[in-house]
XYZ file of C-alpha atoms in Angstrom:
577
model
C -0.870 -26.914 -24.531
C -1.670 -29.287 -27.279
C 0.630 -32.186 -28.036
C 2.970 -31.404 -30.781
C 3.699 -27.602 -29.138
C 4.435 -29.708 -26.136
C 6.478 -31.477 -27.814
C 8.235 -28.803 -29.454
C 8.947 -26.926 -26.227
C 9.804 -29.850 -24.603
C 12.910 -30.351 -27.257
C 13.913 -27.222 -26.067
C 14.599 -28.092 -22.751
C 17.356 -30.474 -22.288
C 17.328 -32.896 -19.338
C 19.406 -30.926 -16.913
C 16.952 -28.177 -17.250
C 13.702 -30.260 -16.679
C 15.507 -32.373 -13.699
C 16.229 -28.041 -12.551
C 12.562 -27.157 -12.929
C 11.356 -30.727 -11.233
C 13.319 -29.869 -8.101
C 12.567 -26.157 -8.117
C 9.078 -27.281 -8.293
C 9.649 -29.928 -5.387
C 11.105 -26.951 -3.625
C 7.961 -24.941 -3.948
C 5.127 -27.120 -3.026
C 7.002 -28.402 0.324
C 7.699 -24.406 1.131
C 4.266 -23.247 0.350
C 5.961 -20.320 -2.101
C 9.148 -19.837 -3.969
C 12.622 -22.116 -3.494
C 15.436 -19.354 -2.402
C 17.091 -18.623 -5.296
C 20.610 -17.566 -4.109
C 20.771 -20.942 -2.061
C 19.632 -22.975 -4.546
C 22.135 -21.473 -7.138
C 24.742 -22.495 -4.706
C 23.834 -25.696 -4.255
C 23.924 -25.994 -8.551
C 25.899 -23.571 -9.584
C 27.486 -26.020 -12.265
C 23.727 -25.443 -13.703
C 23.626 -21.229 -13.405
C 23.785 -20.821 -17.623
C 21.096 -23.432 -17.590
C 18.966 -21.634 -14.882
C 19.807 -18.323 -16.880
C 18.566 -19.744 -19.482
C 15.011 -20.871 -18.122
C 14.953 -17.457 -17.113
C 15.186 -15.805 -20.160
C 12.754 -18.194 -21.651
C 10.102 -17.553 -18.884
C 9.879 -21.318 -17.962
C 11.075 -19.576 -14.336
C 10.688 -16.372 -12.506
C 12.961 -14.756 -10.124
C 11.499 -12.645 -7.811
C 12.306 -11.325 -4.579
C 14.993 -13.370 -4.497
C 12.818 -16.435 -5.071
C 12.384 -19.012 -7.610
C 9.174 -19.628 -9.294
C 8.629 -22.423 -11.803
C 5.499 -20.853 -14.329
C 2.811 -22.215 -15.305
C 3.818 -22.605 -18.790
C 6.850 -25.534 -17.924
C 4.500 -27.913 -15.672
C 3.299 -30.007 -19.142
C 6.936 -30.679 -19.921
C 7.762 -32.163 -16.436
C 6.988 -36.142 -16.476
C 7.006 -35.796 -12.567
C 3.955 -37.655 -10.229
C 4.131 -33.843 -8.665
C 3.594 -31.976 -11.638
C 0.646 -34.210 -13.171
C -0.919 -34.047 -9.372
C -0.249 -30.068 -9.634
C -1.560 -29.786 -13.120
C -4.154 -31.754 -12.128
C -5.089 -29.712 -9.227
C -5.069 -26.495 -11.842
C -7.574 -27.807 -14.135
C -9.923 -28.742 -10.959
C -9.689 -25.230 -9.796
C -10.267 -23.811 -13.209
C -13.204 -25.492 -13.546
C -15.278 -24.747 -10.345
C -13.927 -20.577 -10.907
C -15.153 -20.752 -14.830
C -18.574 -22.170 -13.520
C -18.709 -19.551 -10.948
C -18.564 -16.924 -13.020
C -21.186 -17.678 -14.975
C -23.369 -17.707 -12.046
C -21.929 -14.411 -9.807
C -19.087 -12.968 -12.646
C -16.773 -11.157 -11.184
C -17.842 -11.547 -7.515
C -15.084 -12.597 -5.074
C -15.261 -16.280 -4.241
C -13.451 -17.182 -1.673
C -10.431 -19.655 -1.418
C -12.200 -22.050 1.061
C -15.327 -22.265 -1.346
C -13.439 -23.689 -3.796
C -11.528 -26.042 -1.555
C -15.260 -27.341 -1.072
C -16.256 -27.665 -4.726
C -12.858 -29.366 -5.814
C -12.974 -31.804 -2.881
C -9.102 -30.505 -2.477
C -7.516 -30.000 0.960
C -7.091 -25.977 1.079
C -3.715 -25.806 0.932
C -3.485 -27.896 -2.228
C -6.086 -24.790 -3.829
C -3.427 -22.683 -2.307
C -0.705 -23.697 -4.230
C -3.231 -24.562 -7.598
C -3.696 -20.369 -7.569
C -0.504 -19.721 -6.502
C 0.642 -21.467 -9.032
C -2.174 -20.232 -11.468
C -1.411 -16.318 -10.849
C 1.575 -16.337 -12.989
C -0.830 -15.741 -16.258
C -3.143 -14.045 -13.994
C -5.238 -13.109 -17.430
C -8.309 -14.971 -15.999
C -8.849 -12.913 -12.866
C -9.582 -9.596 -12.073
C -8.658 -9.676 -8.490
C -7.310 -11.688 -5.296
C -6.231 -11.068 -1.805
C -2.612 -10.386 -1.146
C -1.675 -13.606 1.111
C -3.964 -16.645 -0.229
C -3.281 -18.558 3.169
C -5.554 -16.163 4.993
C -8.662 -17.875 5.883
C -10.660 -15.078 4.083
C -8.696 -15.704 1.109
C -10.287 -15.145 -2.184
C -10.382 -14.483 -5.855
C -12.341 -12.909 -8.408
C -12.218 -14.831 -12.182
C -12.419 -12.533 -15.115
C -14.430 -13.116 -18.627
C -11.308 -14.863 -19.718
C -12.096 -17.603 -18.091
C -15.027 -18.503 -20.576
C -12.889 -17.776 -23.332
C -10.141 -20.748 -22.880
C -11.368 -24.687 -22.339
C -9.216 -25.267 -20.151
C -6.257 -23.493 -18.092
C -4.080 -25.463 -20.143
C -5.465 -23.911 -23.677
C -5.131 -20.224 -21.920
C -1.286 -21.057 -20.981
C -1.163 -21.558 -24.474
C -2.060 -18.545 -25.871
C 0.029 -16.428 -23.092
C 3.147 -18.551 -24.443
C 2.123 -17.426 -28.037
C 2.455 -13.996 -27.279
C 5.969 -14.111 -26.284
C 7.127 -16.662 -29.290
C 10.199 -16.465 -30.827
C 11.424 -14.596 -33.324
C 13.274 -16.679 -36.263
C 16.752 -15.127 -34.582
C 16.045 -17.202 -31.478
C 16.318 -20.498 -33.183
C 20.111 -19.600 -33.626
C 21.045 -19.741 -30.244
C 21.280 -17.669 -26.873
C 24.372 -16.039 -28.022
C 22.581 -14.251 -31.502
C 22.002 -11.315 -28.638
C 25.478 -11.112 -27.345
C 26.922 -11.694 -30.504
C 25.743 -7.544 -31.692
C 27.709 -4.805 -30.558
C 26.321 -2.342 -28.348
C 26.023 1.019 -29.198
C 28.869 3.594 -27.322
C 26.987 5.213 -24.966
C 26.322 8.709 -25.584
C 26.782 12.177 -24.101
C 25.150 14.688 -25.741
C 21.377 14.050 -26.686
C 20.277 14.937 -30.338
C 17.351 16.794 -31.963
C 14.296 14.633 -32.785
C 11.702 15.366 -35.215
C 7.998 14.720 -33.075
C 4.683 15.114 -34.222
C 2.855 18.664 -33.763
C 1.161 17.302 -30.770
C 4.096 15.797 -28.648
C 5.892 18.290 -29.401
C 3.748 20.910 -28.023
C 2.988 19.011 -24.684
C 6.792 18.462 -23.944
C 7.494 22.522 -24.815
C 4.415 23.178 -22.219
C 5.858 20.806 -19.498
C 9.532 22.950 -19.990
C 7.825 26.250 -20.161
C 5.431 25.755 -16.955
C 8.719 24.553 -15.151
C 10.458 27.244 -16.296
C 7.489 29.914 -14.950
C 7.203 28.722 -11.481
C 8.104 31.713 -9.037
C 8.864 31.852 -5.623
C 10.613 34.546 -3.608
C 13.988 33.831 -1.778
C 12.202 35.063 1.527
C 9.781 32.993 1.235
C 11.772 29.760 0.436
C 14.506 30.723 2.978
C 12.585 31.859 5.783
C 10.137 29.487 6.562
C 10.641 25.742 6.274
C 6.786 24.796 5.735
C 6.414 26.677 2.280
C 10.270 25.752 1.657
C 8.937 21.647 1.520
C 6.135 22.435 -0.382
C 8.083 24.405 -2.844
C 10.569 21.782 -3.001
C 7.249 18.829 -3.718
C 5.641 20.946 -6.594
C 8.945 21.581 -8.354
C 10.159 18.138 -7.707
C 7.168 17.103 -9.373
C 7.395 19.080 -12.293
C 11.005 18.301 -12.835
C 9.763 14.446 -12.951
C 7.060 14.927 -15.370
C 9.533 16.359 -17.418
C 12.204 13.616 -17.208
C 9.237 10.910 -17.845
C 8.514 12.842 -21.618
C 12.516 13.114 -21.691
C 12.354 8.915 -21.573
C 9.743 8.724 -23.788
C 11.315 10.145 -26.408
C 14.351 9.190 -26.127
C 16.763 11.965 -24.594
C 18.367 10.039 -22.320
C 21.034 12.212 -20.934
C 18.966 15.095 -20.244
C 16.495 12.608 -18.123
C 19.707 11.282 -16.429
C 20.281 15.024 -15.391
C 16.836 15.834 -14.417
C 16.974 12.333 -12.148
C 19.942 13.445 -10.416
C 18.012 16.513 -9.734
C 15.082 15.442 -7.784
C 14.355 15.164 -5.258
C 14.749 18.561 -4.140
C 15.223 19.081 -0.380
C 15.986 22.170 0.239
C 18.192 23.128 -3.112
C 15.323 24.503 -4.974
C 16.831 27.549 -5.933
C 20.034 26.291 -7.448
C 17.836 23.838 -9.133
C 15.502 26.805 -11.099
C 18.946 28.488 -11.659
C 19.841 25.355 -13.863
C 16.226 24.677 -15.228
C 16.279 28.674 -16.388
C 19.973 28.456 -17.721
C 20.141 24.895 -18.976
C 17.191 22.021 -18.809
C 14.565 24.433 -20.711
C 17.188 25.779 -23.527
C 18.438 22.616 -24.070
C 14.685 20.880 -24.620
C 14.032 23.845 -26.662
C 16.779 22.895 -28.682
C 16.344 19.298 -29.129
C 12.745 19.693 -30.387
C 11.798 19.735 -34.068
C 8.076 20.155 -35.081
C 7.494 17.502 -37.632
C 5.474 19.449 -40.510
C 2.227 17.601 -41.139
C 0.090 17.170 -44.298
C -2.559 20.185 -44.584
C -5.907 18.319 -43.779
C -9.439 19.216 -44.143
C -11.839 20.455 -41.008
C -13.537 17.012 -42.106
C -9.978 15.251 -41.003
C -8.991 17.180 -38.465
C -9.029 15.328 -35.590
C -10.343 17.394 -32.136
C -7.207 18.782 -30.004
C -8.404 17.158 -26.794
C -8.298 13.544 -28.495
C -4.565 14.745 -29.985
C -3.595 15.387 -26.428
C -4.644 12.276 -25.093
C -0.569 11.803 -25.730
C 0.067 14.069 -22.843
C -0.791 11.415 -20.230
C 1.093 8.801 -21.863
C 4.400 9.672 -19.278
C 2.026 9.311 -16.385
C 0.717 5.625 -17.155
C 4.542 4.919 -18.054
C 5.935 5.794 -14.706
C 3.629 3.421 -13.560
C 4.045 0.927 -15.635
C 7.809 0.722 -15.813
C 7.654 -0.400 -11.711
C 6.473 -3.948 -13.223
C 8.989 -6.516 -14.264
C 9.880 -6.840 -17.206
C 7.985 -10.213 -18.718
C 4.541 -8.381 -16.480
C 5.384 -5.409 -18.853
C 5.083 -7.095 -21.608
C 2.143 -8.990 -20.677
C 0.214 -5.490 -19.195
C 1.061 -3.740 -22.434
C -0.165 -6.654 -24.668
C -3.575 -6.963 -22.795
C -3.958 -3.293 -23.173
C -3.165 -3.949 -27.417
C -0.026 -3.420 -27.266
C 1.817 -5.557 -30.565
C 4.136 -7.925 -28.463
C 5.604 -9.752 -31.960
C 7.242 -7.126 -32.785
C 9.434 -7.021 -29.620
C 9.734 -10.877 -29.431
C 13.447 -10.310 -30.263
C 13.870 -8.307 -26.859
C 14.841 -10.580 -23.939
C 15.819 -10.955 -20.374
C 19.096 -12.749 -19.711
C 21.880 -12.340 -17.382
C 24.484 -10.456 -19.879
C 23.862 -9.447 -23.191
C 19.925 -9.562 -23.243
C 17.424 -6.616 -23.251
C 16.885 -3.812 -20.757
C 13.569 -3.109 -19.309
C 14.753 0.430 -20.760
C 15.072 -0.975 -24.336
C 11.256 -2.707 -23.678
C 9.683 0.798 -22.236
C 11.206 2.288 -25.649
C 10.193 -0.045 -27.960
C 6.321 0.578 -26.260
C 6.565 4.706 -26.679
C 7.227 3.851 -30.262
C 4.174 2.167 -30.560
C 2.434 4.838 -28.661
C 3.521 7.361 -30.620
C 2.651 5.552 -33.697
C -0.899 4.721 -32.727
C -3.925 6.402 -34.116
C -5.710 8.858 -31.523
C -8.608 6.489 -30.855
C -6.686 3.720 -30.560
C -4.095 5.379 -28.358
C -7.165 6.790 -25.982
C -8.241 2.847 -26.196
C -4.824 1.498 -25.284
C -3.890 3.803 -22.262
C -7.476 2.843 -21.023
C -7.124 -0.483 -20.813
C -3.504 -0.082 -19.885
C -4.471 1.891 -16.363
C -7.442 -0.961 -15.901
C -4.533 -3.062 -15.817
C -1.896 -1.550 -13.822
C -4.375 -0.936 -11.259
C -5.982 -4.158 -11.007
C -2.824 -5.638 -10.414
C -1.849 -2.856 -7.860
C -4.478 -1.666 -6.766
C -2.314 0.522 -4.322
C -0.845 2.743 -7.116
C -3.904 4.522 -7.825
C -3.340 7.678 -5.899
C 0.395 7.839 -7.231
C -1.285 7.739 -11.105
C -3.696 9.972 -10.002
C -1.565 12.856 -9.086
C 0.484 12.386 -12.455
C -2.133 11.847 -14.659
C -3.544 15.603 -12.718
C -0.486 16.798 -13.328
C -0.362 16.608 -17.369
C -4.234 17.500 -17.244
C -5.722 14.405 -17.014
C -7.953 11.694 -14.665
C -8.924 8.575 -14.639
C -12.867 8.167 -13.999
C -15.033 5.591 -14.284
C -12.853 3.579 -16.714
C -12.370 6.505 -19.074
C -9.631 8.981 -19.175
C -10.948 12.231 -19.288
C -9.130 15.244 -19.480
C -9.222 18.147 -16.420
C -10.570 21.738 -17.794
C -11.225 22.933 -14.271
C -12.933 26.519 -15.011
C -14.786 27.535 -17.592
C -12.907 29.956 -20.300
C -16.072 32.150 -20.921
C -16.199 32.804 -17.113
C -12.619 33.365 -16.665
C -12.533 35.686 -20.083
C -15.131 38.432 -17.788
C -13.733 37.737 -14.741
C -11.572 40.605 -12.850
C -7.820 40.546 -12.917
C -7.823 39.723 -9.309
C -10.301 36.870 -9.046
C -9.207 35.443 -12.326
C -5.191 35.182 -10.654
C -6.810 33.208 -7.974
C -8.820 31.145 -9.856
C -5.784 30.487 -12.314
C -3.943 29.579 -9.431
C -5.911 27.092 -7.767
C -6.269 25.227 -10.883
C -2.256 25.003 -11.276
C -2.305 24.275 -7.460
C -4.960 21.143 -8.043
C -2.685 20.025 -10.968
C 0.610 20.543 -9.235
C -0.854 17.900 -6.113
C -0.877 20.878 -3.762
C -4.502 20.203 -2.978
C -4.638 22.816 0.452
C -3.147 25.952 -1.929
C -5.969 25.252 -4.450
C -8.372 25.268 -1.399
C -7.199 28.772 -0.248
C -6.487 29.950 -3.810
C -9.832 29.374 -4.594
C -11.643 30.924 -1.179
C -9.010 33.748 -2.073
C -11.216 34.405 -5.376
C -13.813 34.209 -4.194
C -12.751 37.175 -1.509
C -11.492 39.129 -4.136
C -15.154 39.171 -6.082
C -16.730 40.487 -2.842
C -14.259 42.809 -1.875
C -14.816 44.755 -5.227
C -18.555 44.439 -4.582
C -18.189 45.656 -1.106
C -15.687 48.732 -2.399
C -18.126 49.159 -4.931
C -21.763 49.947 -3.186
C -20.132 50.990 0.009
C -20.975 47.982 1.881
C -18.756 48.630 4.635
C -15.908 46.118 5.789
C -15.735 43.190 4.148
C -13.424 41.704 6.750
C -15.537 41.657 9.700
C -17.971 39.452 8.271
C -17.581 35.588 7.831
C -17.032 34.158 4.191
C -20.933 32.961 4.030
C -22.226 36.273 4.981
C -20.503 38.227 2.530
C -20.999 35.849 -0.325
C -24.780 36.388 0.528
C -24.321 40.319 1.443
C -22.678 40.720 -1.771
C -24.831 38.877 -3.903
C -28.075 40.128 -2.915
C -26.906 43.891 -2.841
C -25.176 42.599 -6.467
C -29.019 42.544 -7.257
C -27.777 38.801 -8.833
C -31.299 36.927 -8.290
C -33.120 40.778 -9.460
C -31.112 40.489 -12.919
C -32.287 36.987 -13.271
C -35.767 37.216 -12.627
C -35.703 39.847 -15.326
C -33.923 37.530 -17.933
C -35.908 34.743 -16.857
C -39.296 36.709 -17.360
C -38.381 37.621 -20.588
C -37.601 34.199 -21.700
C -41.193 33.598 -20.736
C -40.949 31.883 -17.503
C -44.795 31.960 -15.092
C -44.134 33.148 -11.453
C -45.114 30.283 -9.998
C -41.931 28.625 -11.405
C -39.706 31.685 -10.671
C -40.512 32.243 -7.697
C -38.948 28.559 -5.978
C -36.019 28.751 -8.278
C -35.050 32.186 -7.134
C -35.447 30.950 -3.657
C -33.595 27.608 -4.030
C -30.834 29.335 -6.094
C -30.689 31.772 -3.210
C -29.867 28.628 -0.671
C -27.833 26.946 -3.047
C -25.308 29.757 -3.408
C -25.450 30.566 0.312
C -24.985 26.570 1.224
C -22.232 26.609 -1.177
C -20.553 29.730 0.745
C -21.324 27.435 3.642
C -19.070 24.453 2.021
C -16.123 26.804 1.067
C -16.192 28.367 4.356
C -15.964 24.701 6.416
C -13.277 23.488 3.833
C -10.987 26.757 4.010
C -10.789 25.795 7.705
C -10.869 22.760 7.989
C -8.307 21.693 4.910
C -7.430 24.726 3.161
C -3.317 25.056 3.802
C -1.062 26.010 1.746
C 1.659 24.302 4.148
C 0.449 20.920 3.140
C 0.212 19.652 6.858
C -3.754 19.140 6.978
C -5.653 15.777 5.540
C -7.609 16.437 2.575
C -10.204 14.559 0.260
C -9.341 15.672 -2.893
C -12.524 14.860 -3.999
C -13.507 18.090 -1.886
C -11.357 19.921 -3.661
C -12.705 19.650 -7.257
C -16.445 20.601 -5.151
C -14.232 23.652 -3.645
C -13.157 24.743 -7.018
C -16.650 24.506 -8.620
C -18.399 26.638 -6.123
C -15.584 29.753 -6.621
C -16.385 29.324 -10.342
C -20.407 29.378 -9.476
C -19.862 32.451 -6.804
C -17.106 34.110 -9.094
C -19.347 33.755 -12.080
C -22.519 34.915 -10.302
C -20.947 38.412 -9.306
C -19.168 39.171 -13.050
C -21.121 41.553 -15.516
C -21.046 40.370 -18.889
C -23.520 40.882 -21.898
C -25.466 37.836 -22.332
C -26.405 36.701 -25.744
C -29.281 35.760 -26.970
């Protein structure tokens, strides 16, 4: 920080609450990790506005029960243990910005830098400790830095900021205070709060939000199941119970984003279902889906030119927004801030929203003030933003990536290669020629795959593929298309289909020499049988629709684009030219 915003901050600390932060601090570097809050409350709990206060100013963090002076406060404490700390900081800072320049984002480890500062390990230990709380200019670290194989991994900030000091100063910048902050703490307490209400009311949404959250309700409301099969057998009852409970939470997170906060209270109560799904569809069918129905009004939108028009896919990029937000919403509420604003989110214009012990802002109030913004956002920039924003969430928890995953899969969406694409599992023009029979199946394993139920889309999928030779077997009197495995009647029914004949035809007429047909023939031949082959070993080896075997799901997707290939390769349809 420079000298006169030090000084400015400092003038907002009074004595009390630097002598606070100076013994909190004392506290932390003789425990190795946070003073214990309750205890140390008790000990000054003539001081708890005061410590409220630093709170809600993020000069300290609570967490876990733990007290954690930031980063931010060290300048302002005229301590020999905070200059030696700060001093330590800047040391560390150093040796990590020159080592990215040399190795980037490579992992150096804790001990290595004990080495280059000439610092005693544990005193680099509590410098990144320390450090983390703007953890802006790294990209990575290991869970417990006292490990001896401790490391971390610097980001491109680090070339960006001087020193650690300038970067602390920017972070501080982005949660400055509004001009309502000036009057006092009690500016917050002093407005009344709204009466809370009961019944939700309509809201006007744009064309495109509007149409996901009517999908969401509608594929809730179309799930079937038969009472025998719920009732009788307990395996399908849990996994009946999972894919509904999921649905009914991908509903309540669109219900939050928008706003509708009773009907998401409802929905919350609902699920988990264990064992209640029936009553629950009763009250989706008579209630949930009527009442979203109700509370949605298309917003008309200007009549634009194809040369405006924006694609749909982009448009629905708004569909995963209640995934990342689940996710995002587990952080605090200062990290939510910070995650959002890396990702582009404007964090002046909720400077006005803060933490405090009574009277100050609700994580809720944050979360809505960001689906606002969201909603607001251009469709490139929103595609940008929720990028970014999932870099971030899982770079700082790295461990939520499966649980993103299955929501983002669930709206129609994944998260590959730092780009969020969206999911079209089959292709329409197949599925268009494709008998009634295989085409159910193929329809089902792709809600199965979306729905997390990756053993059903397994089957689902094997089961399409049964259905295409069956009707070829029926067809040309094959025999029994039971007593032979799945490989040997994909092949039985494609050669007999004359499938490779046909091409070579085509092919030939497209002007293609035999000595180029002849190997792709054959090595289309192998591919399709290896690909029975693959089906075949996953069906038995993780195709369940009880849930109860381990699957890679990246299998699954392979699964599901052989039955399209084998499907596909036994359908008539004219070809054009």
């Amino acid at each position: 920080m420079n000298i006169l915003s030090t000084v400015r901050a400092a003038e907002q600390l009074s004595a009390a609450q630097r002598d606070l932060l100076t013994r909190l601090l004392e506290q932390m570097l003789v425990l190795g990790g946070g003073a214990p809050a309750l205890k140390f409350r008790a000990d000054h709990y003539s001081d708890v506005d005061a410590l409220e206060e630093l709170e809600s100013n993020r000069w300290l963090k609570r967490e876990n029960d733990h007290y954690i002076v930031q980063s931010i406060a060290l300048p302002l404490l005229d301590t020999e243990p905070a200059r030696r700390l700060l001093s330590n900081i800047e040391r560390v800072y150093a040796v990590l910005k020159a080592q990215y320049r040399l190795t980037q984002q490579a992992q150096v480890p804790v001990s290595a830098v004990a080495v280059q500062t000439k610092l005693p390990v544990v005193d680099v230990t509590a410098a990144l400790r320390v450090m983390l709380d703007t953890s802006i200019w790294c990209s990575g670290w290991s869970t417990d830095l006292h490990k001896e194989d401790a490391f971390v991994c610097p980001s491109e900030t680090v070339l960006k900021h001087e020193t650690y000091a300038k970067l602390v100063e920017e972070v501080r910048s982005w949660n400055a205070s509004s001009p309502f902050r000036s009057m006092g703490s009690n500016v917050a307490s002093d407005v009344e709060e709204p009466a809370q209400l009961h019944v939700d009311v309509e809201r006007e949404l744009p064309a495109a939000q509007a149409s996901a959250v009517l999908s969401v309700a509608e594929d809730l409301e179309g799930m079937k199941f038969s009472l025998n099969d719920y009732y009788d057998d307990l395996e399908p009852q849990g996994v009946i119970d999972s894919v509904l409970t999921g649905k009914i939470n991908t509903l309540r997170a669109y219900c939050e984003t928008i706003g509708w906060q009773v009907l998401a209270r409802q929905l919350k109560e609902l699920a988990p279902l264990r064992g209640n799904a029936v009553e629950a569809m009763e009250l989706v069918r008579s209630f949930v889906v009527p009442e979203v129905r109700r509370l949605v009004i298309v917003k008309a939108t200007p009549k634009v030119t194809v040369r405006d028009r924006e694609p749909t896919r982009v448009d629905n990029v708004l569909r995963a927004w209640p995934a990342v937000r689940a996710c995002l919403q587990e952080f605090s509420f200062y990290d939510i801030k910070e995650v959002a604003g890396l990702a582009g989110f404007d964090v002046t214009a909720t400077a006005h929203l803060v933490q405090k012990s009574q009277g100050g802002a609700t994580k809720g109030q944050l979360m809505s003030a960001i689906d606002e913004q969201v909603a607001q956002m251009i469709c490139p920039n929103r595609t940008h933003f929720l990028t970014i924003l999932i870099e971030e969430i899982l770079r700082r928890r790295p461990e939520a990536q499966d649980k993103l995953s299955e929501y983002l899969s669930r709206l129609g969406w994944s998260f590959v290669n730092q780009t969020l694409v969206p999911l079209s599992v089959f292709d329409v023009d197949i599925l268009a020629d494709t008998p009634d029979e295989s085409r159910h199946d193929l329809l089902k394993a792709a809600q199965r795959l979306r729905d997390g139920d990756l053993g059903g889309a397994i089957s689902a999928a094997c089961g399409a593929v049964d259905a295409a030779t069956s009707k070829v077997y029926d067809e040309l009197g094959l025999g029994d298309p039971t007593k032979a495995s799945f490989q040997e009647r994909c092949r039985k029914a494609v050669l007999a289909k004359g499938v490779l004949i046909e091409l070579d035809r085509q092919l030939d007429e497209l002007g293609w020499i035999q000595s180029d047909l002849v190997p792709f023939k054959k090595n289309l031949e192998g591919a399709l049988n290896q690909g029975a082959y693959v089906m075949q070993m996953l069906r038995s080896h993780m195709g369940d629709v009880h849930g109860t075997k381990p699957i890679l799901r990246s299998l699954v997707f392979d699964c599901l684009r052989w039955a399209e290939l084998l499907v596909g390769s036994l359908v008539e349809r004219s070809e054009s030219a």
